[in-house]
Amino acid sequence: GVLSSNLISDQTTDFSSDIKIAVGLDYSFKLTDKLFFSPGIEIVEKGAKLSDGDISLTYIQFPIVLKYRLFDWPVKIDLQGGLYYSLNTKAVFEFEYFGVLYEDDISEIIESTDTGYIVGIQTLWQDGYTFELNLTSSFDSIWINEDVKNYTIEMRFGKNFYF
């Protein structure tokens, strides 16, 4: 999927949204006719733009989502909400200097984990394709010694496979 990612802070207002990506797999377990439990695994890029470069954070993310089916025909529409746990695998500050792109490792100032919530809506089409619109946000700071949180608006496209 495609994400509009930003970092939110009370102390620093220099962050602006950046376009990032996410790929992953999830599986929905049917609990009732209208309720589904959906754990997953994803590789997610988060971060933000600054005036002098970009902060790029890569996570392995484990979402755990409950989905409630509002409509079942002709398009299935689910409201969804849940939690995520993420492991940071890469944290860099990317900047350009005299036309050359550089990356500085900033993992020493970024927490190794991130937890937060997910809320959104999902549509499932009869041919198995899906579209999701989600909002995610950190519970706690991801920055060591400063209150900075991840915040994303996600548009995800997918394909259901049945086994």
PDB file of C-alpha atoms in Angstrom:
ATOM      1  CA  GLY A   1       0.000   0.000   0.000  1.00  0.00           C
ATOM      2  CA  VAL A   2       0.813   3.664  -0.124  1.00  0.00           C
ATOM      3  CA  LEU A   3       1.112   5.715   3.069  1.00  0.00           C
ATOM      4  CA  SER A   4       1.116   9.382   3.883  1.00  0.00           C
ATOM      5  CA  SER A   5       3.504   9.227   6.818  1.00  0.00           C
ATOM      6  CA  ASN A   6       4.395  11.916   9.307  1.00  0.00           C
ATOM      7  CA  LEU A   7       6.014  12.342  12.707  1.00  0.00           C
ATOM      8  CA  ILE A   8       4.019  14.235  15.320  1.00  0.00           C
ATOM      9  CA  SER A   9       5.748  16.176  18.097  1.00  0.00           C
ATOM     10  CA  ASP A  10       4.860  18.850  20.636  1.00  0.00           C
ATOM     11  CA  GLN A  11       8.432  20.173  20.601  1.00  0.00           C
ATOM     12  CA  THR A  12       9.242  20.179  16.851  1.00  0.00           C
ATOM     13  CA  THR A  13       6.931  21.404  14.107  1.00  0.00           C
ATOM     14  CA  ASP A  14       9.403  21.075  11.238  1.00  0.00           C
ATOM     15  CA  PHE A  15       8.043  17.668  10.141  1.00  0.00           C
ATOM     16  CA  SER A  16       5.890  17.359   7.019  1.00  0.00           C
ATOM     17  CA  SER A  17       4.215  14.345   5.392  1.00  0.00           C
ATOM     18  CA  ASP A  18       6.150  11.981   3.165  1.00  0.00           C
ATOM     19  CA  ILE A  19       4.920   9.229   0.835  1.00  0.00           C
ATOM     20  CA  LYS A  20       6.022   5.745   1.955  1.00  0.00           C
ATOM     21  CA  ILE A  21       5.096   2.111   1.157  1.00  0.00           C
ATOM     22  CA  ALA A  22       3.982  -1.034   2.966  1.00  0.00           C
ATOM     23  CA  VAL A  23       3.756  -4.675   1.852  1.00  0.00           C
ATOM     24  CA  GLY A  24       2.503  -7.623   3.826  1.00  0.00           C
ATOM     25  CA  LEU A  25       0.239 -10.564   4.421  1.00  0.00           C
ATOM     26  CA  ASP A  26      -2.722 -11.076   6.711  1.00  0.00           C
ATOM     27  CA  TYR A  27      -5.244 -13.817   7.336  1.00  0.00           C
ATOM     28  CA  SER A  28      -8.849 -13.349   8.460  1.00  0.00           C
ATOM     29  CA  PHE A  29     -10.425 -15.866  10.811  1.00  0.00           C
ATOM     30  CA  LYS A  30     -14.225 -15.844  10.797  1.00  0.00           C
ATOM     31  CA  LEU A  31     -15.510 -15.575  14.385  1.00  0.00           C
ATOM     32  CA  THR A  32     -19.189 -14.960  13.511  1.00  0.00           C
ATOM     33  CA  ASP A  33     -21.068 -14.007  10.333  1.00  0.00           C
ATOM     34  CA  LYS A  34     -20.073 -10.370  10.919  1.00  0.00           C
ATOM     35  CA  LEU A  35     -16.898 -10.503  13.041  1.00  0.00           C
ATOM     36  CA  PHE A  36     -13.397 -11.438  11.856  1.00  0.00           C
ATOM     37  CA  PHE A  37      -9.987 -11.640  13.568  1.00  0.00           C
ATOM     38  CA  SER A  38      -7.101 -10.691  11.278  1.00  0.00           C
ATOM     39  CA  PRO A  39      -3.424 -10.969  12.348  1.00  0.00           C
ATOM     40  CA  GLY A  40      -0.677 -10.130   9.882  1.00  0.00           C
ATOM     41  CA  ILE A  41       2.948  -9.324   9.142  1.00  0.00           C
ATOM     42  CA  GLU A  42       4.135  -6.320   7.131  1.00  0.00           C
ATOM     43  CA  ILE A  43       7.222  -4.403   6.121  1.00  0.00           C
ATOM     44  CA  VAL A  44       6.320  -0.741   6.585  1.00  0.00           C
ATOM     45  CA  GLU A  45       8.214   2.453   5.806  1.00  0.00           C
ATOM     46  CA  LYS A  46       7.369   5.420   8.019  1.00  0.00           C
ATOM     47  CA  GLY A  47       8.980   8.800   8.595  1.00  0.00           C
ATOM     48  CA  ALA A  48       8.697  12.426   7.532  1.00  0.00           C
ATOM     49  CA  LYS A  49      10.244  15.208   5.521  1.00  0.00           C
ATOM     50  CA  LEU A  50      12.350  17.970   7.024  1.00  0.00           C
ATOM     51  CA  SER A  51      13.563  21.128   5.297  1.00  0.00           C
ATOM     52  CA  ASP A  52      17.052  19.638   4.891  1.00  0.00           C
ATOM     53  CA  GLY A  53      16.228  15.955   4.225  1.00  0.00           C
ATOM     54  CA  ASP A  54      14.003  12.973   5.005  1.00  0.00           C
ATOM     55  CA  ILE A  55      13.691  10.688   8.033  1.00  0.00           C
ATOM     56  CA  SER A  56      13.102   7.123   6.849  1.00  0.00           C
ATOM     57  CA  LEU A  57      12.129   4.411   9.347  1.00  0.00           C
ATOM     58  CA  THR A  58      11.628   0.786   8.296  1.00  0.00           C
ATOM     59  CA  TYR A  59       9.653  -1.603  10.510  1.00  0.00           C
ATOM     60  CA  ILE A  60       8.556  -5.214  10.584  1.00  0.00           C
ATOM     61  CA  GLN A  61       5.007  -4.688  11.811  1.00  0.00           C
ATOM     62  CA  PHE A  62       2.580  -7.151  13.361  1.00  0.00           C
ATOM     63  CA  PRO A  63      -1.014  -5.863  13.180  1.00  0.00           C
ATOM     64  CA  ILE A  64      -3.829  -7.576  15.093  1.00  0.00           C
ATOM     65  CA  VAL A  65      -7.187  -6.340  13.806  1.00  0.00           C
ATOM     66  CA  LEU A  66     -10.865  -7.033  14.463  1.00  0.00           C
ATOM     67  CA  LYS A  67     -13.179  -6.460  11.486  1.00  0.00           C
ATOM     68  CA  TYR A  68     -16.930  -5.934  11.669  1.00  0.00           C
ATOM     69  CA  ARG A  69     -18.891  -6.582   8.455  1.00  0.00           C
ATOM     70  CA  LEU A  70     -21.389  -3.782   7.727  1.00  0.00           C
ATOM     71  CA  PHE A  71     -22.574  -4.956   4.297  1.00  0.00           C
ATOM     72  CA  ASP A  72     -22.233  -8.255   2.479  1.00  0.00           C
ATOM     73  CA  TRP A  73     -23.451  -7.645  -1.070  1.00  0.00           C
ATOM     74  CA  PRO A  74     -22.513  -6.641  -3.777  1.00  0.00           C
ATOM     75  CA  VAL A  75     -19.393  -5.274  -2.075  1.00  0.00           C
ATOM     76  CA  LYS A  76     -18.392  -6.358   1.423  1.00  0.00           C
ATOM     77  CA  ILE A  77     -17.615  -3.394   3.681  1.00  0.00           C
ATOM     78  CA  ASP A  78     -15.831  -3.882   7.011  1.00  0.00           C
ATOM     79  CA  LEU A  79     -15.037  -1.446   9.793  1.00  0.00           C
ATOM     80  CA  GLN A  80     -11.753  -2.415  11.412  1.00  0.00           C
ATOM     81  CA  GLY A  81      -9.731  -1.532  14.454  1.00  0.00           C
ATOM     82  CA  GLY A  82      -6.843  -3.007  16.333  1.00  0.00           C
ATOM     83  CA  LEU A  83      -3.295  -2.760  17.561  1.00  0.00           C
ATOM     84  CA  TYR A  84       0.150  -3.097  16.059  1.00  0.00           C
ATOM     85  CA  TYR A  85       3.597  -3.976  17.371  1.00  0.00           C
ATOM     86  CA  SER A  86       6.610  -2.976  15.237  1.00  0.00           C
ATOM     87  CA  LEU A  87      10.324  -3.745  15.299  1.00  0.00           C
ATOM     88  CA  ASN A  88      12.539  -1.033  13.832  1.00  0.00           C
ATOM     89  CA  THR A  89      15.002  -2.507  11.328  1.00  0.00           C
ATOM     90  CA  LYS A  90      16.409   0.681   9.798  1.00  0.00           C
ATOM     91  CA  ALA A  91      16.447   4.350  10.801  1.00  0.00           C
ATOM     92  CA  VAL A  92      18.210   6.849   8.531  1.00  0.00           C
ATOM     93  CA  PHE A  93      18.324  10.547   7.776  1.00  0.00           C
ATOM     94  CA  GLU A  94      18.572  10.992   3.993  1.00  0.00           C
ATOM     95  CA  PHE A  95      19.919  14.232   2.565  1.00  0.00           C
ATOM     96  CA  GLU A  96      21.456  15.563  -0.605  1.00  0.00           C
ATOM     97  CA  TYR A  97      24.762  17.431  -0.631  1.00  0.00           C
ATOM     98  CA  PHE A  98      26.083  18.876  -3.901  1.00  0.00           C
ATOM     99  CA  GLY A  99      23.905  16.497  -5.910  1.00  0.00           C
ATOM    100  CA  VAL A 100      24.961  13.352  -4.010  1.00  0.00           C
ATOM    101  CA  LEU A 101      22.442  11.462  -1.840  1.00  0.00           C
ATOM    102  CA  TYR A 102      23.700  10.491   1.632  1.00  0.00           C
ATOM    103  CA  GLU A 103      22.256   8.392   4.465  1.00  0.00           C
ATOM    104  CA  ASP A 104      23.129   8.868   8.133  1.00  0.00           C
ATOM    105  CA  ASP A 105      22.221   6.091  10.565  1.00  0.00           C
ATOM    106  CA  ILE A 106      20.015   7.570  13.314  1.00  0.00           C
ATOM    107  CA  SER A 107      19.107   4.300  15.071  1.00  0.00           C
ATOM    108  CA  GLU A 108      20.773   5.498  18.292  1.00  0.00           C
ATOM    109  CA  ILE A 109      17.998   8.111  18.756  1.00  0.00           C
ATOM    110  CA  ILE A 110      15.052   5.932  17.616  1.00  0.00           C
ATOM    111  CA  GLU A 111      13.333   3.382  19.880  1.00  0.00           C
ATOM    112  CA  SER A 112      13.734  -0.224  18.685  1.00  0.00           C
ATOM    113  CA  THR A 113       9.960  -0.867  18.931  1.00  0.00           C
ATOM    114  CA  ASP A 114       6.726   0.992  18.221  1.00  0.00           C
ATOM    115  CA  THR A 115       3.204   0.121  19.364  1.00  0.00           C
ATOM    116  CA  GLY A 116      -0.015   1.818  18.403  1.00  0.00           C
ATOM    117  CA  TYR A 117      -3.543   1.581  17.084  1.00  0.00           C
ATOM    118  CA  ILE A 118      -5.165   1.032  13.687  1.00  0.00           C
ATOM    119  CA  VAL A 119      -8.657   2.179  12.655  1.00  0.00           C
ATOM    120  CA  GLY A 120     -10.161   2.051   9.192  1.00  0.00           C
ATOM    121  CA  ILE A 121     -12.500   0.649   6.602  1.00  0.00           C
ATOM    122  CA  GLN A 122     -12.046  -2.184   4.106  1.00  0.00           C
ATOM    123  CA  THR A 123     -13.948  -3.101   0.956  1.00  0.00           C
ATOM    124  CA  LEU A 124     -13.859  -6.594  -0.541  1.00  0.00           C
ATOM    125  CA  TRP A 125     -14.987  -7.092  -4.134  1.00  0.00           C
ATOM    126  CA  GLN A 126     -16.480 -10.304  -5.556  1.00  0.00           C
ATOM    127  CA  ASP A 127     -13.341 -10.959  -7.632  1.00  0.00           C
ATOM    128  CA  GLY A 128     -11.230 -11.060  -4.430  1.00  0.00           C
ATOM    129  CA  TYR A 129      -9.637  -7.621  -4.621  1.00  0.00           C
ATOM    130  CA  THR A 130      -9.574  -5.396  -1.536  1.00  0.00           C
ATOM    131  CA  PHE A 131      -9.135  -1.714  -0.780  1.00  0.00           C
ATOM    132  CA  GLU A 132      -8.430  -0.344   2.706  1.00  0.00           C
ATOM    133  CA  LEU A 133      -8.223   3.141   4.136  1.00  0.00           C
ATOM    134  CA  ASN A 134      -6.574   3.178   7.594  1.00  0.00           C
ATOM    135  CA  LEU A 135      -5.220   5.577  10.160  1.00  0.00           C
ATOM    136  CA  THR A 136      -2.399   4.465  12.479  1.00  0.00           C
ATOM    137  CA  SER A 137      -0.704   6.259  15.347  1.00  0.00           C
ATOM    138  CA  SER A 138       1.886   5.403  18.007  1.00  0.00           C
ATOM    139  CA  PHE A 139       0.904   5.130  21.673  1.00  0.00           C
ATOM    140  CA  ASP A 140       4.319   6.235  22.912  1.00  0.00           C
ATOM    141  CA  SER A 141       7.283   8.193  21.614  1.00  0.00           C
ATOM    142  CA  ILE A 142       9.517   6.497  19.036  1.00  0.00           C
ATOM    143  CA  TRP A 143      12.266   9.047  19.659  1.00  0.00           C
ATOM    144  CA  ILE A 144      14.662   8.678  22.592  1.00  0.00           C
ATOM    145  CA  ASN A 145      14.566  11.811  24.825  1.00  0.00           C
ATOM    146  CA  GLU A 146      11.863  13.613  22.796  1.00  0.00           C
ATOM    147  CA  ASP A 147       8.111  13.055  22.387  1.00  0.00           C
ATOM    148  CA  VAL A 148       7.750  12.095  18.702  1.00  0.00           C
ATOM    149  CA  LYS A 149       5.124   9.658  17.400  1.00  0.00           C
ATOM    150  CA  ASN A 150       4.482   7.898  14.090  1.00  0.00           C
ATOM    151  CA  TYR A 151       1.259   8.863  12.319  1.00  0.00           C
ATOM    152  CA  THR A 152       0.109   7.439   8.972  1.00  0.00           C
ATOM    153  CA  ILE A 153      -2.862   7.512   6.629  1.00  0.00           C
ATOM    154  CA  GLU A 154      -2.756   4.341   4.546  1.00  0.00           C
ATOM    155  CA  MET A 155      -4.342   3.358   1.239  1.00  0.00           C
ATOM    156  CA  ARG A 156      -3.903  -0.347   0.682  1.00  0.00           C
ATOM    157  CA  PHE A 157      -4.784  -2.522  -2.275  1.00  0.00           C
ATOM    158  CA  GLY A 158      -4.744  -6.297  -2.110  1.00  0.00           C
ATOM    159  CA  LYS A 159      -5.901  -9.628  -3.435  1.00  0.00           C
ATOM    160  CA  ASN A 160      -7.560 -12.354  -1.358  1.00  0.00           C
ATOM    161  CA  PHE A 161      -6.463 -15.920  -1.930  1.00  0.00           C
ATOM    162  CA  TYR A 162      -8.555 -18.797  -0.693  1.00  0.00           C
ATOM    163  CA  PHE A 163      -7.002 -22.090   0.412  1.00  0.00           C
TER     164      PHE A 163
END
